[in-house]
Amino acid sequence: MQKRSGKDAQVSRSRLNGDSVMTVRAPFIWSAKQAIDPMGFLAAMQDAPARAEKPNRWYLFRREFTLDQSPESAEVNITVDGRYQLFVNGKRIGRGPVRSDVHHQKYDSYDLTKHLTKGVNCIAVIVHVYGVDTAWHERVRGMWQPTFGDGGLWLDGSAQVDGGTVTVATDAEWRCIESPAWDQDTERMNKGLGFIESLDARSLPQDWNTAGFDDSEWDAVQIMHSGGGGPESFFGGLVTEPFPTLLPNPLPEMTETFVAPEQLRLVKRVRAQVELPVHRALYEEEFLDAELSITQPEAMLDQGEGHTTITTLGGEGVTLLFGFGKLFTGFPSIKIEAAGGEIIDIAVNERLPGEFTDDGMAADARVVATPVLGNDTHIARYIARPGHQTFERFEWSAIKWMQVTIRNAPAGLKVRTVGMNFMRYPAGNAGSFSCDDPFLNELWKVGQRTVQLCMHDGWEDCPSREQRQWLGDVTVEHLVSQAAFGPASHALTAKYLCDVASSQRPDGLTQMFAPGDHEVNGLLIPDWTLQWILTAADYLLWTGDEETIEDIYPAIERALQWFDLQRGPSGLVVDLPYWHFMDWSGVGRHGEACTLNAQYSGALQAAARMATALENPRAAKRLLAISAELNAALDERHWDEARGIYVDVVDPVTGKQEARTSQHANAAMILWGDAPRKRWQRMVNRITDSERLTFTAGPPIAPEGETLDEREGVVLANTFYSHFVYCALAKAGHFNRAIGLFRERLKPMLDRGADTLWESLEPTASLCHGFSASPTYQLTHEYLGLQPITNGADQLRFSPQMPDGMSAQGTLAIVNGAIEIAVKRDGYSLTGTLVVPSGTTIEADTDRFESGSSKLTFGAGKHELRLKLKPSPI
């Protein structure tokens, strides 16, 4: 590679969505065997079919260059159409890119200084081209895809050597090959996830990613550039190139740590069925009651020098089932010494049959397929080459159980370690909570771990079934993360806010998850567009990041305009189109739906607060006026005085109230609907009455429920909307009743052995769902009572709702530093200590505390608390 001149090295950048956009750069490259269609850009205009490409392709790219000496510094940026692993001189340096929509493709940056040496160096890349949409990847539609097809590699950087600059970038000198080592014909794990990986290491060239490897038989590459020619050329010299807008990855590098299993639960011989495809064999092969040929099985559980030898004979194999004790997210791996040709199937998942039932798991329990909801086990196959080697699955998975089946090992396969590379977002445990109640302490920590496993290159609903960034889930997840991890997670939420804005349709609605396989104009959840707006306001409150809000605010206004068009004669939204989700429960959704309209009002209020922060009082005034109209109509049409509760649904034509009531509607009216305070007690009494609360069906996640008495019963919120029920109870001064709901609904889950919180109250779906972790946020925000009141959280309100006789302590990390608190309640007396970071003020809530307390405002430093509580309902 050549030294780059000062002019060539310049990169022009401008702002877009709070990032820097790269406008002068190295070219994208791809295999010269994939033809370029110079007129492909006309495909959409001519209504031509999409360019046909075989999905699930794997490519190896490499480039050698020479340095006169070790570099003083070296950095490269990289992205691909698909996902990659980057190697320098044989060592894997990183993987990516982060999920992003094709209009705002993200690139990763790496410091290669310590990896490059004097002499010949090699940069190499594995590129996996999906060729389909997945939960995190969007296939290019139109634009440059008809010209070039799927795929593309871009790398741009330089090394500083002896005062000069050596370019390290994609150019025509790279070599590549479409690798036959991976089976391209495997099934997908489910609709959202990628393909089952099946790698035959015998077909993977040895040392292909090191300097000196002979790539003379590999394919040439071509520059992905078409068109041009000057102003008088076709279409004015139109140029087609992939991903014209490249943005830096705003997230920190993920943390990876090797974790070994805690137990080897099962060892069985199986009747190998080699005729079955990989996605069926591990489920269907029959266990045999026969003697095993296995030595020192315990050696696989540690990382010592020992090894386990497994021998298979004839048409048989050996299945091993490992348990990790709790759920992780990572890359399953196995380190072996092989003769060559041994077949190793690895399957990982989050549960075994019977695990959470009274009868428990059978002695021979194994992984099973659950294809209805897409909870399939994540599978990989590896065919070994001769010698020492380590296989690690290319994609990460949710892992609590790991089943390994070994076949075709007549010479004996030596297994040295089995485990995973535990991968997660780098958020340290900056927050903490503990009190005198062991259940609440455990619940806080389980919620913290639940959200940790849903944080990677985006907020995910769950690490098993989908790994999608659903809009509504983040409403809860980012608040839980604020309590558990503090500002470390802010970058993840900022990226999410921009991801969603980028997904906005011309009519104003956003996708229900983004980026990913939403099919552009596929199924939509309009109420989750409202959740995104609520999240944006919460994010501003905790971070003070006005730049991100300013970037997305035009999209927020367009989204609210869509809802304005859905309003009927009474001023309320009528018969919300598309998927009116709200929750996995039987909340009333048709006609004039109370929960939806109150939430719409809350989004208007949230948008008004953001408009005020952005110095747009006119917009704020307009938004608040619409909110007031909605709330007045809700109060007039939905309040049932006889029962002391708001009904779910009103007929928009006749104005007749339907009988159904829910926790959802009444929580929403307390939070956003301006329900008169004098009504709160009656509302709270009814929606927390255990005799009335009814768990209704919400298929497919909650396929069965209890029969609701429409007049006397109250629809119970499932795990998602319980977040807003808890918030409403706290706002009404009844957080003790939220704690009662924690105990009634979530303690049975923990007592059954859950180490993460489930998507529903029963283990019918995901067993690790971020939106279920609300209690972690609630205990910090309400039990300890630390609530931000100004953007950036430099002023907070201290308003704890602790039961009498209890003590608690904890840490809340904010932008300015860590707040530490230890308090005890004895009757109407609250005592303890409070440590406040510089630049922060904490004000005791005058609605909760007597003015005769010794002190009500606390600045930076350590303070003794001696406060007198006013009489309250708790």
Coordinates of C-alpha atoms in Angstrom, one line a residue, residues 124-614:
A124 CA -7.9 -10.1 6.4
V125 CA -11.6 -10.1 6.7
I126 CA -14.4 -12.7 6.8
V127 CA -17.6 -11.2 5.4
H128 CA -20.9 -13.0 5.9
V129 CA -23.4 -11.8 3.3
Y130 CA -26.9 -12.5 4.6
G131 CA -28.8 -11.6 1.4
V132 CA -32.0 -11.5 3.5
D133 CA -33.3 -9.2 6.2
T134 CA -32.8 -10.3 9.8
A135 CA -33.7 -8.9 13.2
W136 CA -30.7 -6.6 13.0
H137 CA -29.7 -6.4 9.3
E138 CA -31.5 -4.7 6.5
R139 CA -30.9 -5.8 2.9
V140 CA -30.4 -3.0 0.5
R141 CA -33.5 -2.3 -1.6
G142 CA -33.1 -0.6 -4.9
M143 CA -30.4 2.1 -5.2
W144 CA -27.0 0.4 -5.6
Q145 CA -28.1 -3.2 -5.0
P146 CA -29.4 -3.7 -8.5
T147 CA -26.1 -2.4 -9.8
F148 CA -23.7 -4.4 -7.6
G149 CA -25.7 -7.1 -5.9
D150 CA -25.5 -8.0 -2.2
G151 CA -22.1 -7.7 -0.4
G152 CA -19.4 -5.1 -0.1
L153 CA -16.3 -4.4 2.0
W154 CA -15.0 -1.0 3.0
L155 CA -11.8 -0.3 4.9
D156 CA -10.1 3.0 5.2
G157 CA -7.2 4.1 7.4
S158 CA -3.5 4.7 7.6
A159 CA -0.3 4.0 9.6
Q160 CA 2.2 6.7 10.6
V161 CA 5.7 5.5 9.9
D162 CA 8.8 7.7 10.3
G163 CA 6.9 10.9 9.6
G164 CA 5.0 9.5 6.6
T165 CA 1.6 8.1 6.1
V166 CA 1.0 4.6 4.7
T167 CA -2.5 4.1 3.4
V168 CA -4.3 1.0 4.7
A169 CA -7.5 0.8 2.7
T170 CA -9.6 -1.2 0.3
D171 CA -8.4 -0.9 -3.3
A172 CA -8.0 -3.0 -6.4
E173 CA -5.0 -4.9 -4.9
W174 CA -7.0 -7.0 -2.5
R175 CA -7.8 -10.6 -3.2
C176 CA -10.9 -12.6 -2.2
I177 CA -12.6 -15.9 -2.5
E178 CA -16.2 -17.1 -1.9
S179 CA -15.5 -19.8 0.7
P180 CA -17.0 -23.2 0.3
A181 CA -16.1 -24.0 3.9
W182 CA -19.5 -22.8 5.0
D183 CA -22.6 -24.6 3.9
Q184 CA -24.8 -22.0 2.1
D185 CA -27.9 -24.2 2.1
T186 CA -28.7 -24.3 5.8
E187 CA -32.0 -23.3 7.3
R188 CA -32.5 -20.1 9.3
M189 CA -32.8 -20.5 13.0
N190 CA -36.1 -18.7 12.9
K191 CA -37.8 -15.9 10.9
G192 CA -35.7 -13.1 12.6
L193 CA -32.4 -14.7 13.3
G194 CA -29.7 -15.6 10.8
F195 CA -28.7 -18.9 9.2
I196 CA -27.5 -22.0 11.0
E197 CA -23.7 -21.9 10.7
S198 CA -22.2 -25.1 9.3
L199 CA -18.4 -24.9 8.8
D200 CA -16.2 -27.6 7.4
A201 CA -12.8 -26.4 8.6
R202 CA -11.1 -28.8 6.2
S203 CA -12.1 -26.5 3.4
L204 CA -10.9 -23.4 5.1
P205 CA -7.3 -22.5 3.9
Q206 CA -4.8 -22.8 6.7
D207 CA -3.1 -19.5 7.7
W208 CA -5.2 -17.6 5.1
N209 CA -5.2 -14.5 7.3
T210 CA -1.4 -14.3 7.8
A211 CA 1.4 -12.7 5.8
G212 CA 3.1 -15.0 3.2
F213 CA -0.1 -17.0 2.4
D214 CA -0.2 -17.8 -1.4
D215 CA -3.5 -16.1 -2.6
S216 CA -2.5 -16.2 -6.3
E217 CA -5.4 -18.6 -7.1
W218 CA -7.9 -16.3 -5.4
D219 CA -10.2 -14.0 -7.2
A220 CA -9.5 -10.4 -8.1
V221 CA -11.7 -7.7 -6.6
Q222 CA -13.4 -4.8 -8.3
I223 CA -14.1 -1.3 -7.2
M224 CA -17.8 -0.8 -6.6
H225 CA -18.2 2.3 -8.7
S226 CA -20.4 2.8 -11.7
G227 CA -21.3 5.8 -13.8
G228 CA -19.8 9.2 -13.9
G229 CA -18.3 10.8 -17.0
G230 CA -19.0 14.5 -16.6
P231 CA -22.0 16.8 -16.9
E232 CA -22.9 15.8 -20.4
S233 CA -22.9 12.1 -19.6
F234 CA -25.9 9.9 -19.1
F235 CA -28.1 11.2 -16.4
G236 CA -25.6 14.1 -15.9
G237 CA -22.8 11.8 -14.9
L238 CA -24.8 10.0 -12.2
V239 CA -22.5 7.9 -10.0
T240 CA -23.6 4.8 -8.2
E241 CA -21.6 3.6 -5.1
P242 CA -22.7 1.6 -2.1
F243 CA -23.6 3.2 1.2
P244 CA -23.1 6.9 0.3
T245 CA -23.6 8.0 3.9
L246 CA -21.2 6.4 6.4
L247 CA -21.3 7.3 10.1
P248 CA -19.0 6.3 12.9
N249 CA -20.3 3.6 15.4
P250 CA -21.3 5.7 18.4
L251 CA -21.1 2.8 20.8
P252 CA -18.1 1.5 22.8
E253 CA -16.6 -1.9 22.0
M254 CA -18.4 -4.8 23.5
T255 CA -16.9 -6.7 26.4
E256 CA -15.9 -10.3 25.9
T257 CA -15.0 -12.8 28.7
F258 CA -14.6 -16.6 28.5
V259 CA -17.1 -18.5 30.7
A260 CA -16.9 -22.2 31.3
P261 CA -20.0 -24.3 32.2
E262 CA -20.7 -25.2 35.8
Q263 CA -21.9 -28.8 35.2
L264 CA -21.9 -31.6 32.7
R265 CA -25.5 -32.7 33.2
L266 CA -25.9 -35.5 30.7
V267 CA -23.7 -37.8 28.7
K268 CA -25.5 -40.2 26.3
R269 CA -24.8 -42.3 23.2
V270 CA -27.0 -41.5 20.3
R271 CA -27.9 -43.3 17.1
A272 CA -26.4 -41.0 14.5
Q273 CA -28.8 -40.1 11.7
V274 CA -26.4 -38.6 9.2
E275 CA -29.2 -38.3 6.6
L276 CA -30.9 -35.7 8.7
P277 CA -30.1 -32.0 8.1
V278 CA -28.3 -30.2 10.9
H279 CA -31.5 -28.4 12.1
R280 CA -33.2 -31.7 12.8
A281 CA -30.4 -34.1 13.9
L282 CA -29.8 -32.8 17.3
Y283 CA -33.5 -33.0 18.2
E284 CA -34.4 -36.4 16.6
E285 CA -31.4 -38.7 17.2
E286 CA -32.4 -41.4 19.6
F287 CA -30.6 -41.9 23.0
L288 CA -29.1 -45.3 23.4
D289 CA -28.6 -47.2 26.7
A290 CA -25.1 -48.3 25.9
E291 CA -21.6 -48.0 27.5
L292 CA -19.8 -44.8 26.6
S293 CA -16.2 -44.4 25.4
I294 CA -15.3 -41.2 27.2
T295 CA -12.4 -40.5 29.5
Q296 CA -12.0 -37.7 32.2
P297 CA -15.3 -35.9 31.3
E298 CA -14.7 -33.4 34.1
A299 CA -11.7 -32.0 32.2
M300 CA -14.0 -30.1 29.8
L301 CA -15.3 -27.9 32.7
D302 CA -12.0 -26.2 33.4
Q303 CA -9.3 -24.5 31.4
G304 CA -6.4 -26.6 32.6
E305 CA -4.0 -28.8 30.7
G306 CA -6.2 -31.9 30.8
H307 CA -8.5 -33.1 28.1
T308 CA -11.5 -35.4 27.6
T309 CA -11.3 -38.1 24.9
I310 CA -14.5 -39.1 23.2
T311 CA -14.6 -42.0 20.8
T312 CA -17.6 -42.9 18.6
L313 CA -18.0 -46.2 16.7
G314 CA -20.1 -47.2 13.8
G315 CA -23.3 -45.2 13.3
E316 CA -23.3 -43.8 16.8
G317 CA -22.4 -40.5 18.4
V318 CA -22.1 -39.0 21.9
T319 CA -24.3 -36.1 23.2
L320 CA -23.2 -34.0 26.1
L321 CA -25.3 -31.5 27.9
F322 CA -23.6 -28.6 29.8
G323 CA -25.2 -26.2 32.2
F324 CA -23.9 -22.7 32.9
G325 CA -26.1 -22.1 36.0
K326 CA -27.7 -19.0 34.7
L327 CA -28.3 -17.2 31.4
F328 CA -25.5 -15.5 29.4
T329 CA -25.1 -14.0 26.0
G330 CA -22.1 -15.0 23.9
F331 CA -20.4 -17.1 21.3
P332 CA -20.4 -20.8 22.1
S333 CA -17.0 -22.4 21.5
I334 CA -15.1 -25.7 21.8
K335 CA -11.4 -26.3 21.8
I336 CA -10.3 -29.6 20.4
E337 CA -7.5 -31.8 19.0
A338 CA -8.9 -33.8 16.1
A339 CA -7.8 -36.4 13.5
G340 CA -10.0 -34.6 11.0
G341 CA -13.6 -35.2 9.8
E342 CA -15.2 -35.3 13.2
I343 CA -18.7 -33.7 13.2
I344 CA -19.5 -31.5 16.1
D345 CA -23.0 -30.1 16.6
I346 CA -23.5 -27.3 19.2
A347 CA -26.9 -26.2 20.3
V348 CA -27.5 -23.6 23.0
N349 CA -30.7 -22.2 24.5
E350 CA -32.3 -20.7 27.6
R351 CA -34.4 -23.6 29.0
L352 CA -34.9 -27.3 29.1
P353 CA -38.3 -29.1 29.1
G354 CA -39.8 -29.2 32.6
E355 CA -37.3 -26.7 34.0
F356 CA -39.9 -24.4 35.6
T357 CA -42.6 -27.0 36.3
D358 CA -43.5 -28.7 39.6
D359 CA -42.3 -32.0 38.3
G360 CA -38.9 -30.6 37.2
M361 CA -36.7 -31.7 34.4
A362 CA -36.4 -35.4 33.5
A363 CA -33.0 -37.0 34.0
D364 CA -32.5 -37.3 30.2
A365 CA -33.9 -33.8 29.3
R366 CA -32.4 -32.4 26.2
V367 CA -33.0 -29.3 24.0
V368 CA -36.2 -29.3 22.0
A369 CA -37.6 -27.3 19.1
T370 CA -40.3 -24.7 19.8
P371 CA -40.9 -23.2 16.4
V372 CA -44.3 -21.6 17.0
L373 CA -42.8 -18.5 18.7
G374 CA -39.4 -18.7 17.2
N375 CA -37.7 -19.9 20.4
D376 CA -35.6 -22.4 18.5
T377 CA -32.3 -23.5 19.9
H378 CA -29.4 -21.7 18.3
I379 CA -27.4 -24.2 16.3
A380 CA -24.0 -24.6 14.7
R381 CA -22.1 -27.5 13.1
Y382 CA -18.4 -27.8 12.9
I383 CA -16.4 -30.4 10.9
A384 CA -12.9 -30.6 12.3
R385 CA -9.6 -30.4 10.4
P386 CA -6.6 -32.4 11.7
G387 CA -4.8 -30.9 14.7
H388 CA -5.4 -28.4 17.5
Q389 CA -8.2 -25.9 16.8
T390 CA -10.9 -23.8 18.4
F391 CA -14.4 -23.3 16.9
E392 CA -16.4 -20.3 18.0
R393 CA -19.8 -19.6 16.5
F394 CA -19.9 -16.5 14.2
E395 CA -23.1 -15.1 15.8
W396 CA -23.8 -14.7 19.5
S397 CA -26.6 -16.5 21.3
A398 CA -28.5 -16.8 24.5
I399 CA -26.8 -19.5 26.5
K400 CA -27.9 -21.3 29.7
W401 CA -27.7 -24.8 28.3
M402 CA -25.2 -26.1 25.7
Q403 CA -25.7 -29.5 24.0
V404 CA -22.8 -30.9 22.1
T405 CA -23.1 -33.9 19.9
I406 CA -20.0 -35.6 18.5
R407 CA -20.0 -38.0 15.6
N408 CA -17.5 -39.7 13.3
A409 CA -14.7 -39.8 15.9
P410 CA -13.4 -43.4 15.7
A411 CA -9.8 -42.2 16.5
G412 CA -10.9 -40.3 19.6
L413 CA -11.6 -36.6 19.7
K414 CA -9.7 -34.8 22.4
V415 CA -11.9 -32.0 23.9
R416 CA -9.9 -29.5 26.0
T417 CA -12.5 -26.8 26.9
V418 CA -16.2 -26.2 26.2
G419 CA -17.7 -22.8 27.0
M420 CA -18.6 -19.4 25.6
N421 CA -17.2 -16.0 25.0
F422 CA -19.6 -14.0 27.1
M423 CA -20.3 -10.8 25.2
R424 CA -22.2 -7.8 26.5
Y425 CA -22.4 -4.0 26.3
P426 CA -19.6 -2.5 28.6
A427 CA -21.8 -1.0 31.3
G428 CA -20.4 -1.5 34.8
N429 CA -22.6 -1.9 37.8
A430 CA -22.5 1.7 38.8
G431 CA -25.9 1.5 40.5
S432 CA -26.9 -0.5 43.5
F433 CA -29.8 -1.1 45.9
S434 CA -30.4 -3.1 49.0
C435 CA -32.9 -3.0 51.8
D436 CA -34.2 -5.2 54.7
D437 CA -36.3 -7.2 52.3
P438 CA -34.3 -10.1 50.7
F439 CA -36.9 -10.5 48.0
L440 CA -36.6 -6.9 46.8
N441 CA -32.8 -7.1 46.8
E442 CA -32.9 -10.3 44.6
L443 CA -35.6 -8.7 42.4
W444 CA -33.4 -5.6 41.8
K445 CA -30.4 -7.7 40.8
V446 CA -32.4 -10.1 38.6
G447 CA -33.8 -7.0 36.8
Q448 CA -30.3 -5.6 36.4
R449 CA -29.1 -8.9 34.9
T450 CA -32.1 -9.2 32.6
V451 CA -31.5 -5.8 31.0
Q452 CA -27.7 -6.4 30.8
L453 CA -28.4 -9.4 28.6
C454 CA -30.6 -7.2 26.3
M455 CA -27.8 -4.7 25.6
H456 CA -25.5 -5.2 22.7
D457 CA -25.3 -3.2 19.5
G458 CA -28.8 -2.1 20.2
W459 CA -31.5 -2.5 22.8
E460 CA -33.0 -6.0 22.3
D461 CA -36.3 -7.3 23.5
C462 CA -34.7 -10.6 24.3
P463 CA -31.4 -12.4 23.5
S464 CA -33.0 -15.6 22.4
R465 CA -36.1 -15.5 20.2
E466 CA -35.6 -12.2 18.3
Q467 CA -32.8 -9.9 19.3
R468 CA -34.8 -7.0 17.7
Q469 CA -34.8 -3.4 18.9
W470 CA -38.5 -3.0 19.6
L471 CA -39.5 0.5 20.4
G472 CA -41.7 -0.1 23.4
D473 CA -39.2 -2.4 25.1
V474 CA -36.7 0.5 25.3
T475 CA -39.1 2.6 27.3
V476 CA -38.5 0.4 30.2
E477 CA -35.0 -0.9 29.4
H478 CA -33.3 2.5 29.3
L479 CA -34.8 3.5 32.7
V480 CA -33.8 0.2 34.3
S481 CA -30.3 0.7 32.8
Q482 CA -30.1 4.2 34.3
A483 CA -30.8 2.8 37.7
A484 CA -28.5 -0.2 37.3
F485 CA -25.6 1.1 35.1
G486 CA -25.9 4.9 35.0
P487 CA -24.6 7.1 32.1
A488 CA -22.7 4.2 30.6
S489 CA -25.9 3.2 28.7
H490 CA -26.7 6.7 27.4
A491 CA -24.9 6.1 24.0
L492 CA -27.1 3.0 23.4
T493 CA -30.3 5.0 23.9
A494 CA -29.1 7.9 21.8
K495 CA -28.4 5.5 18.9
Y496 CA -31.8 4.0 19.4
L497 CA -33.5 7.3 19.2
C498 CA -31.8 8.1 15.9
D499 CA -32.3 4.6 14.6
V500 CA -36.1 5.0 15.1
A501 CA -36.1 8.5 13.5
S502 CA -34.3 7.0 10.5
S503 CA -37.1 4.4 10.1
Q504 CA -39.9 6.9 9.8
R505 CA -42.3 6.5 7.0
P506 CA -43.5 9.4 4.8
D507 CA -46.9 9.4 6.7
G508 CA -45.1 10.0 10.0
L509 CA -45.3 6.6 11.7
T510 CA -42.1 4.9 12.7
Q511 CA -41.4 1.2 12.3
M512 CA -42.3 -0.9 15.4
F513 CA -38.7 -2.0 15.6
A514 CA -35.6 -0.6 13.9
P515 CA -33.4 -1.3 12.2
G516 CA -34.1 -4.8 10.9
D517 CA -36.6 -6.9 9.0
H518 CA -39.6 -4.7 9.3
E519 CA -40.1 -4.9 5.5
V520 CA -40.3 -1.1 5.2
N521 CA -44.1 -1.0 5.0
G522 CA -44.9 -4.1 7.0
L523 CA -46.8 -4.5 10.2
L524 CA -46.8 -1.5 12.5
I525 CA -47.5 -0.7 16.2
P526 CA -48.5 3.0 16.3
D527 CA -48.6 3.1 20.1
W528 CA -44.9 2.2 20.1
T529 CA -44.2 5.4 18.1
L530 CA -45.7 7.1 21.2
Q531 CA -43.4 5.0 23.4
W532 CA -40.4 6.3 21.4
I533 CA -41.5 9.9 22.1
L534 CA -41.9 9.2 25.8
T535 CA -38.4 7.6 25.8
A536 CA -36.9 10.6 24.1
A537 CA -38.2 12.9 26.9
D538 CA -36.9 10.6 29.6
Y539 CA -33.6 10.4 27.9
L540 CA -33.3 14.2 27.8
L541 CA -34.3 14.4 31.5
W542 CA -31.5 12.0 32.5
T543 CA -28.8 13.2 30.1
G544 CA -29.4 16.8 29.2
D545 CA -28.4 15.8 25.6
E546 CA -30.2 18.5 23.6
E547 CA -28.3 17.8 20.4
T548 CA -29.7 14.3 20.0
I549 CA -33.2 15.6 20.7
E550 CA -32.8 18.5 18.3
D551 CA -31.8 16.0 15.6
I552 CA -34.9 13.8 16.0
Y553 CA -37.4 16.5 17.0
P554 CA -38.7 17.0 13.4
A555 CA -39.5 13.3 13.2
I556 CA -41.3 13.5 16.6
E557 CA -43.5 16.4 15.2
R558 CA -44.3 14.4 12.1
A559 CA -45.3 11.4 14.1
L560 CA -47.6 13.4 16.3
Q561 CA -49.2 14.9 13.2
W562 CA -50.2 11.3 12.1
F563 CA -52.0 10.8 15.3
D564 CA -53.8 14.1 14.9
L565 CA -55.3 12.8 11.7
Q566 CA -56.8 9.8 13.5
R567 CA -58.9 11.9 15.8
G568 CA -62.7 11.6 15.6
P569 CA -65.6 14.0 16.4
S570 CA -65.0 14.0 20.1
G571 CA -61.3 14.8 19.7
L572 CA -60.1 11.4 20.6
V573 CA -58.3 8.9 18.4
V574 CA -60.8 6.4 17.0
D575 CA -60.2 2.8 16.0
L576 CA -56.4 3.0 15.8
P577 CA -55.2 1.2 12.6
Y578 CA -52.5 -1.4 12.3
W579 CA -51.5 -3.5 15.4
H580 CA -52.8 -1.8 18.5
F581 CA -50.5 -3.6 20.9
M582 CA -50.3 -2.0 24.3
D583 CA -49.6 -5.2 26.2
W584 CA -50.0 -9.0 26.1
S585 CA -53.4 -8.8 27.8
G586 CA -57.1 -8.2 27.0
V587 CA -57.1 -4.4 27.4
G588 CA -59.9 -2.7 25.4
R589 CA -58.4 -1.4 22.1
H590 CA -61.3 -0.5 19.7
G591 CA -63.4 2.6 19.4
E592 CA -62.2 5.4 21.6
A593 CA -59.6 3.5 23.6
C594 CA -58.8 5.2 26.9
T595 CA -55.2 3.8 27.3
L596 CA -54.2 4.8 23.8
N597 CA -55.6 8.3 24.0
A598 CA -54.1 8.9 27.4
Q599 CA -50.7 7.7 26.2
Y600 CA -51.1 10.0 23.1
S601 CA -51.7 12.8 25.5
G602 CA -48.6 11.9 27.4
A603 CA -46.5 11.9 24.2
L604 CA -47.8 15.4 23.5
Q605 CA -46.8 16.5 26.9
A606 CA -43.3 14.9 26.5
A607 CA -42.9 16.6 23.1
A608 CA -43.9 19.9 24.7
R609 CA -41.1 19.5 27.3
M610 CA -38.6 18.8 24.6
A611 CA -39.9 21.8 22.5
T612 CA -39.3 24.0 25.6
A613 CA -35.8 22.7 26.0
L614 CA -35.2 23.5 22.3

